[in-house]
Short mmCIF file of C-alpha atoms in Angstrom, two decimals:
data_model
loop_
_atom_site.label_atom_id
_atom_site.label_comp_id
_atom_site.label_asym_id
_atom_site.label_seq_id
_atom_site.Cartn_x
_atom_site.Cartn_y
_atom_site.Cartn_z
CA MET A 1264 0.00 0.00 0.00
CA ALA A 1265 2.67 2.47 -0.97
CA ASP A 1266 1.75 6.01 -1.99
CA CYS A 1267 4.28 6.31 -4.80
CA GLU A 1268 7.00 7.99 -2.77
CA PRO A 1269 10.28 7.67 -4.70
CA LEU A 1270 12.73 4.95 -3.73
CA ILE A 1271 15.70 7.13 -4.70
CA PRO A 1272 16.08 10.92 -4.52
CA PRO A 1273 15.73 12.90 -7.77
CA SER A 1274 19.35 14.01 -7.43
CA ALA A 1275 20.65 10.44 -7.55
CA VAL A 1276 23.03 9.84 -10.45
CA ASP A 1277 24.95 6.65 -9.74
CA VAL A 1278 24.34 3.50 -7.74
CA ASP A 1279 26.81 2.13 -5.19
CA PHE A 1280 27.41 -1.57 -5.91
CA SER A 1281 29.90 -2.07 -3.10
CA ASP A 1282 27.36 -3.81 -0.85
CA LEU A 1283 24.98 -5.32 -3.38
CA THR A 1284 22.95 -8.12 -1.83
CA TRP A 1285 19.90 -8.23 -4.12
CA GLY A 1286 18.48 -11.74 -4.12
CA ALA A 1287 21.29 -13.06 -1.94
CA ALA A 1288 19.24 -15.70 -0.08
CA ARG A 1289 20.46 -19.19 -0.93
CA THR A 1290 17.21 -20.94 -0.08
CA MET A 1291 13.65 -19.98 -0.94
CA SER A 1292 11.54 -18.79 1.96
CA ASP A 1293 8.54 -20.90 2.95
CA PHE A 1294 6.26 -18.39 1.27
CA GLU A 1295 8.27 -18.49 -1.98
CA THR A 1296 8.35 -22.28 -1.83
CA GLY A 1297 4.57 -22.35 -1.85
CA MET A 1298 4.39 -20.07 -4.90
CA TRP A 1299 6.96 -22.17 -6.76
CA ARG A 1300 5.30 -25.54 -6.11
CA MET A 1301 1.61 -24.66 -6.37
CA GLU A 1302 1.62 -23.94 -10.09
CA GLU A 1303 2.82 -27.48 -10.85
CA ALA A 1304 -0.43 -28.77 -9.39
CA GLN A 1305 -2.64 -25.96 -10.73
CA PRO A 1306 -1.65 -24.09 -13.94
CA ARG A 1307 -4.06 -21.26 -13.11
CA LEU A 1308 -1.71 -20.34 -10.27
CA ARG A 1309 1.22 -19.51 -12.54
CA SER A 1310 2.86 -16.41 -11.09
CA PRO A 1311 4.89 -14.42 -13.61
CA ILE A 1312 5.61 -10.75 -12.93
CA VAL A 1313 5.82 -8.87 -16.23
CA ALA A 1314 7.30 -5.40 -16.74
CA VAL A 1315 6.71 -3.71 -20.11
CA GLU A 1316 9.03 -0.78 -20.78
CA VAL A 1317 8.25 1.63 -23.60
CA LEU A 1318 11.47 3.00 -25.13
CA ASP A 1319 11.79 6.21 -27.16
CA LYS A 1320 13.77 4.28 -29.79
CA ALA A 1321 15.21 0.86 -30.44
CA PRO A 1322 18.34 0.34 -28.31
CA ASP A 1323 21.60 -0.91 -29.77
CA TRP A 1324 21.21 -4.69 -29.75
CA ASP A 1325 24.86 -5.58 -29.11
CA ARG A 1326 24.98 -3.10 -26.26
CA LEU A 1327 21.75 -4.53 -24.84
CA VAL A 1328 23.21 -8.04 -24.89
CA ARG A 1329 26.35 -6.81 -23.12
CA ALA A 1330 24.17 -5.05 -20.53
CA HIS A 1331 22.39 -8.32 -19.74
CA GLU A 1332 25.67 -10.18 -19.51
CA TRP A 1333 26.97 -7.53 -17.09
CA ALA A 1334 23.76 -7.65 -15.04
CA SER A 1335 24.06 -11.44 -14.69
CA ARG A 1336 27.50 -10.94 -13.13
CA VAL A 1337 26.48 -8.11 -10.83
CA VAL A 1338 23.31 -9.94 -9.69
CA PRO A 1339 24.14 -13.66 -9.61
CA ARG A 1340 20.48 -14.60 -9.07
CA ILE A 1341 19.98 -13.91 -12.79
CA ARG A 1342 22.14 -16.98 -13.54
CA MET A 1343 20.49 -19.23 -10.96
CA ARG A 1344 18.06 -22.10 -11.42
CA VAL A 1345 15.94 -23.82 -8.80
CA VAL A 1346 17.00 -27.19 -7.34
CA GLU A 1347 14.42 -29.15 -5.37
CA PRO A 1348 15.74 -31.23 -2.43
CA THR A 1349 15.18 -34.97 -2.42
CA LEU A 1350 11.52 -35.85 -1.78
CA ARG A 1351 11.00 -32.11 -1.25
CA LEU A 1352 12.18 -32.51 2.33
CA GLY A 1353 13.06 -28.86 2.61
CA ASN A 1354 12.80 -25.74 0.50
CA PRO A 1355 14.17 -25.28 -3.02
CA VAL A 1356 17.74 -24.00 -3.34
CA TRP A 1357 19.03 -21.37 -5.77
CA SER A 1358 22.04 -22.69 -7.70
CA VAL A 1359 24.15 -21.18 -10.50
CA ASP A 1360 23.02 -22.88 -13.70
CA PRO A 1361 25.98 -24.85 -15.14
CA GLU A 1362 24.41 -24.47 -18.59
CA PHE A 1363 23.41 -20.81 -18.36
CA ASP A 1364 22.77 -19.50 -21.87
CA LEU A 1365 21.87 -15.83 -22.22
CA ASP A 1366 20.59 -16.45 -25.76
CA TYR A 1367 17.87 -18.67 -24.31
CA HIS A 1368 16.60 -15.96 -21.96
CA LEU A 1369 16.99 -12.84 -24.15
CA SER A 1370 15.28 -12.64 -27.54
CA ARG A 1371 14.49 -10.10 -30.21
CA VAL A 1372 11.50 -9.80 -32.56
CA ARG A 1373 10.41 -7.31 -35.19
CA LEU A 1374 6.70 -6.77 -35.76
CA PRO A 1375 5.35 -6.38 -39.30
CA GLU A 1376 5.22 -2.64 -39.97
CA PRO A 1377 3.33 -0.48 -39.34
CA ALA A 1378 2.82 -1.93 -35.88
CA THR A 1379 1.28 -0.23 -32.84
CA PHE A 1380 1.85 -0.50 -29.11
CA ASP A 1381 -1.26 -2.70 -28.91
CA HIS A 1382 0.43 -5.19 -31.23
CA ALA A 1383 3.48 -5.21 -29.00
CA LEU A 1384 1.27 -5.65 -25.95
CA ARG A 1385 -0.20 -8.79 -27.48
CA MET A 1386 3.29 -10.20 -27.81
CA CYS A 1387 3.90 -9.40 -24.15
CA ARG A 1388 0.68 -11.14 -23.17
CA HIS A 1389 1.57 -14.31 -25.09
CA MET A 1390 5.01 -14.30 -23.51
CA ALA A 1391 3.46 -13.94 -20.05
CA THR A 1392 1.23 -17.00 -20.48
CA GLU A 1393 4.06 -19.33 -21.50
CA PRO A 1394 5.24 -21.46 -18.56
CA PHE A 1395 8.85 -21.30 -17.47
CA ASP A 1396 11.31 -24.10 -18.13
CA ARG A 1397 11.78 -25.11 -14.49
CA ALA A 1398 15.23 -26.56 -15.25
CA ARG A 1399 16.55 -23.07 -16.11
CA PRO A 1400 16.65 -19.69 -14.35
CA PRO A 1401 12.98 -18.57 -14.26
CA TRP A 1402 13.12 -15.33 -16.24
CA ALA A 1403 12.92 -14.17 -19.85
CA ALA A 1404 13.31 -10.86 -21.69
CA MET A 1405 12.38 -9.71 -25.19
CA LEU A 1406 13.02 -6.62 -27.31
CA ILE A 1407 10.11 -5.81 -29.64
CA GLU A 1408 10.87 -3.55 -32.59
CA GLY A 1409 8.96 -2.37 -35.65
CA LEU A 1410 6.56 0.13 -34.05
CA ALA A 1411 5.39 2.73 -36.57
CA ASP A 1412 6.45 5.68 -34.41
CA GLY A 1413 10.03 4.46 -34.08
CA ARG A 1414 9.66 3.42 -30.46
CA ALA A 1415 10.44 -0.05 -29.10
CA VAL A 1416 9.22 -2.21 -26.26
CA TYR A 1417 11.35 -4.18 -23.83
CA VAL A 1418 9.52 -6.78 -21.76
CA VAL A 1419 10.94 -8.87 -18.93
CA LYS A 1420 9.15 -11.72 -17.17
CA THR A 1421 10.27 -13.15 -13.84
CA HIS A 1422 8.77 -15.78 -11.60
CA HIS A 1423 7.19 -14.40 -8.45
CA SER A 1424 9.39 -16.70 -6.33
CA ILE A 1425 12.37 -14.52 -7.33
CA THR A 1426 10.91 -11.25 -6.10
CA ASP A 1427 7.80 -9.22 -5.41
CA GLY A 1428 6.97 -5.94 -7.13
CA LEU A 1429 8.97 -3.74 -4.77
CA GLY A 1430 11.98 -6.01 -5.09
CA GLY A 1431 11.65 -5.71 -8.86
CA ILE A 1432 11.77 -1.92 -8.62
CA GLN A 1433 14.86 -2.23 -6.43
CA LEU A 1434 16.49 -4.29 -9.18
CA MET A 1435 15.53 -1.76 -11.86
CA THR A 1436 17.00 1.00 -9.71
CA LEU A 1437 20.28 -0.90 -9.54
CA LEU A 1438 20.60 -1.93 -13.18
CA HIS A 1439 19.10 0.85 -15.29
CA SER A 1440 21.51 3.56 -16.43
CA ARG A 1441 21.14 7.23 -15.48
CA ARG A 1442 22.61 8.38 -18.81
CA PRO A 1443 22.25 7.40 -22.47
CA GLU A 1444 26.00 7.12 -23.01
CA PRO A 1445 27.89 3.95 -22.06
CA SER A 1446 29.45 3.83 -18.60
CA PRO A 1447 32.87 2.24 -19.17
CA ASN A 1448 33.92 2.44 -15.52
CA LYS A 1449 30.79 0.97 -13.93
CA PRO A 1450 31.44 -1.61 -11.21
CA ASP A 1451 31.73 -5.20 -12.36
CA ARG A 1452 32.18 -8.65 -10.92
CA PRO A 1453 33.42 -12.00 -12.22
CA ALA A 1454 30.68 -14.34 -13.38
CA PRO A 1455 29.62 -16.69 -10.57
CA LEU A 1456 31.06 -20.17 -10.90
CA PRO A 1457 28.68 -22.83 -12.24
CA GLU A 1458 27.34 -25.26 -9.64
CA GLN A 1459 26.55 -28.93 -10.02
CA ILE A 1460 24.10 -29.36 -7.14
CA SER A 1461 21.92 -32.46 -7.02
CA SER A 1462 18.63 -32.83 -5.17
CA ARG A 1463 20.45 -34.89 -2.56
CA ALA A 1464 23.11 -32.19 -2.12
CA ALA A 1465 20.40 -29.52 -1.76
CA LEU A 1466 18.81 -31.55 1.04
CA LEU A 1467 22.14 -32.09 2.79
CA GLU A 1468 22.99 -28.39 2.50
CA GLN A 1469 19.76 -27.41 4.24
CA ALA A 1470 20.23 -30.04 6.93
CA LEU A 1471 23.69 -28.71 7.75
CA SER A 1472 22.39 -25.15 7.72
CA SER A 1473 19.65 -26.14 10.18
CA VAL A 1474 22.24 -27.65 12.51
CA ARG A 1475 24.36 -24.49 12.36
CA ASP A 1476 21.36 -22.25 13.00
CA ALA A 1477 19.88 -24.38 15.79
CA PRO A 1478 21.77 -22.72 18.72
CA GLY A 1479 20.75 -19.24 17.62
CA PHE A 1480 17.17 -20.36 17.06
CA LEU A 1481 16.98 -21.94 20.52
CA TRP A 1482 18.50 -18.86 22.14
CA ASP A 1483 16.00 -16.59 20.41
CA LEU A 1484 13.21 -18.94 21.51
CA ILE A 1485 14.37 -18.88 25.14
CA ARG A 1486 14.64 -15.09 25.13
CA GLY A 1487 11.20 -14.81 23.57
CA VAL A 1488 9.65 -17.11 26.20
CA ALA A 1489 11.39 -15.16 28.96
CA ARG A 1490 10.10 -11.84 27.62
CA SER A 1491 6.59 -13.25 27.34
CA ALA A 1492 6.72 -14.62 30.90
CA THR A 1493 7.90 -11.26 32.22
CA THR A 1494 5.14 -9.45 30.36
CA VAL A 1495 2.46 -11.82 31.72
CA ALA A 1496 3.77 -11.41 35.26
CA THR A 1497 3.95 -7.62 35.15
CA ASP A 1498 0.83 -6.90 33.09
CA PRO A 1499 -1.54 -9.91 33.06
CA VAL A 1500 -4.60 -7.85 32.11
CA GLY A 1501 -2.83 -6.17 29.20
CA THR A 1502 -1.48 -9.52 27.99
CA VAL A 1503 -4.93 -11.12 27.96
CA SER A 1504 -6.28 -8.10 26.11
CA GLU A 1505 -3.56 -8.39 23.45
CA VAL A 1506 -4.26 -12.11 23.01
CA VAL A 1507 -7.96 -11.43 22.57
CA ASP A 1508 -7.27 -8.62 20.10
CA TYR A 1509 -4.93 -10.80 18.07
CA THR A 1510 -7.40 -13.68 18.07
CA ASN A 1511 -10.15 -11.41 16.80
CA SER A 1512 -7.78 -10.03 14.20
CA ILE A 1513 -7.00 -13.56 12.98
CA ARG A 1514 -10.72 -14.18 12.56
CA ARG A 1515 -11.10 -11.00 10.50
CA VAL A 1516 -8.04 -11.75 8.36
CA VAL A 1517 -8.88 -15.37 7.53
CA THR A 1518 -12.62 -14.88 7.03
CA PRO A 1519 -13.47 -14.04 3.41
CA PRO A 1520 -15.05 -10.58 3.10
CA GLU A 1521 -18.81 -10.59 2.89
CA THR A 1522 -19.75 -9.12 -0.48
CA THR A 1523 -22.61 -9.30 -2.93
CA GLY A 1524 -20.00 -9.99 -5.58
CA SER A 1525 -20.18 -9.73 -9.35
CA PRO A 1526 -22.72 -11.65 -11.44
CA LEU A 1527 -20.48 -11.27 -14.51
CA LEU A 1528 -17.03 -12.20 -13.26
CA ARG A 1529 -17.54 -15.66 -11.80
CA SER A 1530 -15.78 -17.76 -14.46
CA ARG A 1531 -12.03 -18.34 -14.36
CA GLY A 1532 -9.62 -19.65 -16.99
CA LEU A 1533 -6.09 -19.51 -18.41
CA GLY A 1534 -6.69 -16.71 -20.93
CA ARG A 1535 -5.10 -13.31 -20.23
CA TRP A 1536 -5.51 -9.83 -21.74
CA PHE A 1537 -3.29 -6.83 -21.03
CA GLY A 1538 -4.52 -3.24 -20.92
CA VAL A 1539 -2.83 0.00 -19.85
CA LEU A 1540 -3.82 3.32 -18.32
CA GLU A 1541 -1.71 6.32 -17.42
CA VAL A 1542 -2.19 9.53 -15.48
CA GLY A 1543 0.09 12.24 -14.13
CA LEU A 1544 1.40 11.51 -10.66
CA ASP A 1545 0.71 15.07 -9.51
CA GLU A 1546 -2.78 14.99 -11.04
CA LEU A 1547 -3.83 11.84 -9.21
CA ARG A 1548 -2.23 13.02 -5.99
CA ALA A 1549 -4.02 16.38 -6.23
CA ALA A 1550 -7.35 14.60 -6.70
CA ALA A 1551 -6.70 12.48 -3.64
CA HIS A 1552 -5.56 15.38 -1.48
CA SER A 1553 -8.63 17.42 -2.47
CA VAL A 1554 -10.74 15.02 -0.41
CA GLY A 1555 -8.18 14.35 2.34
CA ALA A 1556 -7.06 10.98 1.01
CA SER A 1557 -3.93 9.30 -0.33
CA LEU A 1558 -3.02 8.56 -3.92
CA ASN A 1559 -3.61 4.86 -3.25
CA ASP A 1560 -7.16 5.59 -2.04
CA ALA A 1561 -7.95 7.53 -5.22
CA TYR A 1562 -6.40 4.81 -7.39
CA VAL A 1563 -8.48 2.03 -5.85
CA ALA A 1564 -11.62 4.17 -6.00
CA ALA A 1565 -11.00 4.74 -9.72
CA LEU A 1566 -10.77 1.00 -10.32
CA LEU A 1567 -14.00 0.40 -8.44
CA GLY A 1568 -15.80 3.04 -10.49
CA GLY A 1569 -14.73 1.23 -13.65
CA PHE A 1570 -16.15 -2.02 -12.32
CA ARG A 1571 -19.49 -0.34 -11.67
CA ARG A 1572 -19.68 1.22 -15.12
CA TYR A 1573 -18.83 -2.07 -16.81
CA HIS A 1574 -21.59 -3.90 -14.96
CA GLU A 1575 -24.15 -1.19 -15.58
CA SER A 1576 -23.41 -1.38 -19.31
CA PHE A 1577 -24.71 -4.97 -19.14
CA GLY A 1578 -27.72 -3.97 -17.06
CA HIS A 1579 -26.35 -5.24 -13.74
CA GLN A 1580 -26.21 -3.24 -10.52
CA LEU A 1581 -23.07 -3.69 -8.46
CA ASP A 1582 -22.86 -3.23 -4.70
CA THR A 1583 -19.64 -4.55 -3.17
CA ILE A 1584 -16.86 -6.69 -4.60
CA SER A 1585 -14.07 -8.66 -2.98
CA VAL A 1586 -10.68 -6.97 -3.29
CA GLY A 1587 -7.21 -8.21 -2.43
CA MET A 1588 -4.29 -5.88 -1.82
CA PRO A 1589 -0.65 -6.74 -1.09
CA VAL A 1590 0.88 -4.90 1.86
CA SER A 1591 4.67 -4.62 2.04
CA LEU A 1592 6.26 -6.06 5.18
CA ARG A 1593 9.75 -4.86 4.28
CA SER A 1594 11.88 -3.08 6.84
CA VAL A 1595 15.14 -1.20 6.37
CA SER A 1596 17.03 -4.23 7.68
CA ASP A 1597 15.60 -6.63 5.07
CA GLN A 1598 17.74 -7.73 2.15
CA THR A 1599 16.70 -6.38 -1.24
CA GLY A 1600 14.92 -8.72 -3.61
CA GLY A 1601 12.89 -11.70 -2.51
CA ASN A 1602 9.31 -11.49 -1.26
CA ARG A 1603 8.14 -9.62 1.84
CA PHE A 1604 4.45 -8.86 1.71
CA ALA A 1605 1.12 -9.79 3.25
CA ALA A 1606 -2.26 -10.09 1.58
CA ALA A 1607 -5.21 -8.02 2.78
CA ARG A 1608 -8.79 -8.67 1.64
CA PHE A 1609 -11.83 -6.46 1.99
CA ALA A 1610 -15.32 -5.74 0.68
CA ALA A 1611 -15.02 -2.65 -1.53
CA PRO A 1612 -17.83 -0.15 -2.30
CA ALA A 1613 -17.91 -0.64 -6.08
CA GLY A 1614 -21.56 0.42 -6.27
CA GLU A 1615 -20.99 3.91 -4.84
CA HIS A 1616 -21.65 6.49 -7.57
CA ASP A 1617 -20.25 9.55 -5.81
CA PRO A 1618 -16.46 9.51 -6.41
CA ILE A 1619 -15.74 11.58 -3.30
CA GLU A 1620 -17.74 9.27 -1.06
CA ARG A 1621 -16.16 6.24 -2.74
CA ILE A 1622 -12.66 7.55 -2.02
CA LYS A 1623 -13.56 8.27 1.61
CA GLN A 1624 -15.00 4.79 2.09
CA VAL A 1625 -11.92 3.18 0.56
CA ARG A 1626 -9.67 5.27 2.81
CA ALA A 1627 -11.53 4.23 5.96
CA ILE A 1628 -11.28 0.56 4.99
CA ILE A 1629 -7.57 0.66 4.18
CA LEU A 1630 -6.66 2.60 7.32
CA GLY A 1631 -8.43 -0.10 9.32
CA LEU A 1632 -6.58 -2.88 7.50
CA ARG A 1633 -3.22 -1.34 8.29
CA GLN A 1634 -3.97 -1.64 12.00
CA GLU A 1635 -4.75 -5.37 11.90
CA PRO A 1636 -2.30 -7.15 14.27
CA ALA A 1637 -2.65 -10.42 12.32
CA LEU A 1638 -2.12 -8.91 8.88
CA GLY A 1639 1.12 -10.87 8.44
CA LEU A 1640 -0.50 -14.16 9.45
CA LEU A 1641 0.20 -15.83 6.09
CA ASP A 1642 3.91 -15.20 6.57
CA THR A 1643 3.65 -16.71 10.05
CA VAL A 1644 1.96 -19.93 8.92
CA ALA A 1645 4.05 -20.23 5.72
CA PRO A 1646 6.33 -22.92 7.26
CA LEU A 1647 3.26 -25.13 7.73
CA LEU A 1648 1.81 -24.38 4.29
CA ALA A 1649 5.13 -25.19 2.60
CA ARG A 1650 5.07 -28.70 4.12
CA ILE A 1651 1.64 -29.83 2.96
CA PRO A 1652 1.25 -31.54 -0.45
CA ALA A 1653 1.38 -29.07 -3.33
CA VAL A 1654 -1.96 -30.18 -4.75
CA VAL A 1655 -3.68 -29.57 -1.41
CA LEU A 1656 -2.06 -26.16 -1.03
CA ALA A 1657 -2.89 -25.22 -4.63
CA ASN A 1658 -6.55 -26.16 -4.33
CA TRP A 1659 -6.89 -24.26 -1.07
CA TYR A 1660 -5.18 -21.15 -2.42
CA LEU A 1661 -7.22 -21.23 -5.63
CA SER A 1662 -10.44 -21.42 -3.62
CA GLN A 1663 -9.38 -18.28 -1.77
CA SER A 1664 -8.08 -16.26 -4.72
CA SER A 1665 -10.93 -17.19 -7.06
CA ALA A 1666 -13.29 -15.38 -4.71
CA LEU A 1667 -11.52 -12.09 -5.51
CA GLU A 1668 -12.89 -9.92 -8.28
CA LEU A 1669 -9.95 -7.51 -8.06
CA GLN A 1670 -6.41 -7.40 -6.80
CA ALA A 1671 -4.86 -3.94 -6.72
CA SER A 1672 -1.21 -3.09 -6.13
CA ASN A 1673 0.59 0.27 -5.99
CA ILE A 1674 4.40 0.50 -6.07
CA ALA A 1675 6.70 3.51 -5.98
CA GLY A 1676 8.90 3.59 -9.05
CA ILE A 1677 11.91 5.53 -10.30
CA PRO A 1678 11.47 9.34 -10.28
CA ILE A 1679 14.36 10.26 -12.60
CA PRO A 1680 15.02 9.50 -16.29
CA VAL A 1681 16.68 6.13 -16.89
CA TYR A 1682 18.00 4.45 -20.02
CA LEU A 1683 18.38 1.00 -21.50
CA ALA A 1684 21.33 0.58 -23.88
CA GLY A 1685 21.03 4.22 -24.95
CA ALA A 1686 17.23 4.31 -25.29
CA ARG A 1687 15.22 6.38 -22.82
CA ILE A 1688 12.57 4.48 -20.87
CA GLU A 1689 9.39 6.54 -21.30
CA ARG A 1690 6.93 4.29 -19.50
CA VAL A 1691 7.02 1.19 -17.30
CA PHE A 1692 3.76 -0.77 -17.29
CA PRO A 1693 3.63 -3.53 -14.64
CA PHE A 1694 1.48 -6.64 -14.97
CA GLY A 1695 1.21 -8.59 -11.77
CA PRO A 1696 0.11 -12.22 -11.76
CA ALA A 1697 -3.61 -12.96 -11.58
CA PRO A 1698 -3.63 -16.36 -9.84
CA GLY A 1699 -7.35 -16.98 -9.55
CA CYS A 1700 -8.69 -13.42 -9.43
CA ALA A 1701 -10.66 -11.82 -12.27
CA VAL A 1702 -8.61 -8.62 -12.55
CA MET A 1703 -5.10 -7.72 -11.39
CA ALA A 1704 -4.27 -4.00 -11.58
CA THR A 1705 -0.80 -2.69 -10.74
CA LEU A 1706 0.35 0.93 -10.59
CA VAL A 1707 3.99 1.98 -10.81
CA SER A 1708 5.07 5.62 -10.83
CA HIS A 1709 7.71 6.47 -13.42
CA VAL A 1710 9.23 9.94 -13.84
CA GLY A 1711 6.03 11.74 -12.86
CA THR A 1712 3.56 9.37 -14.55
CA CYS A 1713 1.42 6.71 -12.94
CA CYS A 1714 1.64 3.70 -15.26
CA ILE A 1715 -1.17 1.20 -14.65
CA GLY A 1716 -1.06 -2.31 -16.07
CA VAL A 1717 -4.29 -4.34 -15.99
CA ASN A 1718 -4.10 -8.13 -16.30
CA LEU A 1719 -7.55 -9.55 -17.10
CA ASP A 1720 -8.78 -13.14 -16.94
CA THR A 1721 -10.71 -13.38 -20.23
CA ALA A 1722 -13.02 -16.06 -18.87
CA ALA A 1723 -14.22 -13.48 -16.33
CA VAL A 1724 -13.95 -10.24 -18.30
CA THR A 1725 -15.37 -11.31 -21.66
CA GLU A 1726 -15.19 -7.83 -23.22
CA PRO A 1727 -11.81 -6.47 -22.08
CA ALA A 1728 -11.75 -3.43 -24.39
CA ARG A 1729 -15.10 -2.28 -23.01
CA PHE A 1730 -13.88 -2.89 -19.48
CA MET A 1731 -10.75 -0.79 -20.06
CA SER A 1732 -12.78 2.08 -21.52
CA TYR A 1733 -14.87 2.24 -18.35
CA LEU A 1734 -11.76 2.15 -16.17
CA GLN A 1735 -10.51 5.17 -18.16
CA GLU A 1736 -13.80 7.00 -17.64
CA SER A 1737 -13.65 6.41 -13.92
CA LEU A 1738 -10.02 7.50 -13.72
CA ASP A 1739 -10.89 10.72 -15.57
CA GLU A 1740 -13.71 11.34 -13.11
CA ILE A 1741 -11.36 10.94 -10.14
CA VAL A 1742 -8.69 13.20 -11.66
CA ALA A 1743 -11.28 15.93 -12.29
CA LEU A 1744 -11.75 16.27 -8.52
CA GLY A 1745 -8.30 17.81 -8.25
CA ARG A 1746 -9.05 20.49 -10.81
CA GLY A 1747 -11.68 22.18 -8.71
#
């Protein structure tokens, strides 16, 4: 639930690589393990994160290839594949692919001219729906050329087990250039040595790591028990109150929101459709501030207004819909990369016609969610979820996510101009995974523009172009509030 505050100051010019630790974890977390394994049992839970960058011109191809080669040395995770331990007795391990081949991951296509951005977006959508080769590093990138206006599109797809959206922005911040000219003196590293790790070796490695970590774990446990005992002894009434509050919070977090739901968006399938919206960062922020709300409140309210318009065009009245929203759990001490977020769910007032009232209602709901003590419960129970059979976990997760009509994410992006092999990146449209939900909308701010990528399940949204037109109408209505 970020409000698009920049991750780096506008005056930033260079990045310090001296202490780069992006994606340094050797073993997947329990949460990431669940994401990696579930999609084997249920294809609808495939979790690619797709970033579509619009470039002002086609970059130099040879320079682009060299940039990827350099990035794979600076960030070793780019060269790593996933190794499952024997019998899955433990979490998957990241290992440097002994057969890493950049040509497999990076491709180049030229559309028949005159092509448009919509044509390029279709290519991105098809790329997003293709499953990863699980024997190789789970990412792919493509340069799309041939657009009639001379621009180009660069699209990169990564598996969600590598990183969440904020971690992806951290990686972009590290790797994108601040200038169009080459940087001959940029920091570099030797390529990581290839690893021949078997499933048995991955299991043994985790077993030894558990033995090494056991004393520290036990000491932390003892200290935690001691602190809890002291708290109970000194403030028994307050302790009981906290337990009751947390228990009630668990009930609210795990109970699906009560909504009337959508009569049109009940089907789910494997088909995907990508749409984009954009609005000035200052414009959307001004609209939000005009009614005492945050940019995120205005953004979600705009999405809800589009849902209502779409349903009314079919003669259906909409009241409330079920919405999911990721909430970052990152702290300043967390390593960059990886996944650190919780999932919040709520009944959203999609049927509210008044945009001001809709924004206020959304704000009240989100402020309440942020105060939930058990918001990070999924992260807490992840060790248990990662140990149950993948098919059981997948079916349970799909039953939960399929009840969502909308997932909405908002991530602060890069506030200064950045370049890719000499081409300026004009827009960055993010497309988060839609594992079970009808619509996944993701906003990333980029150099003063809010870029919104909308990933639609075509079994649910049967007329995506119509749906996108109503989202645009609703966004225009929200923005108009800031103009007096």
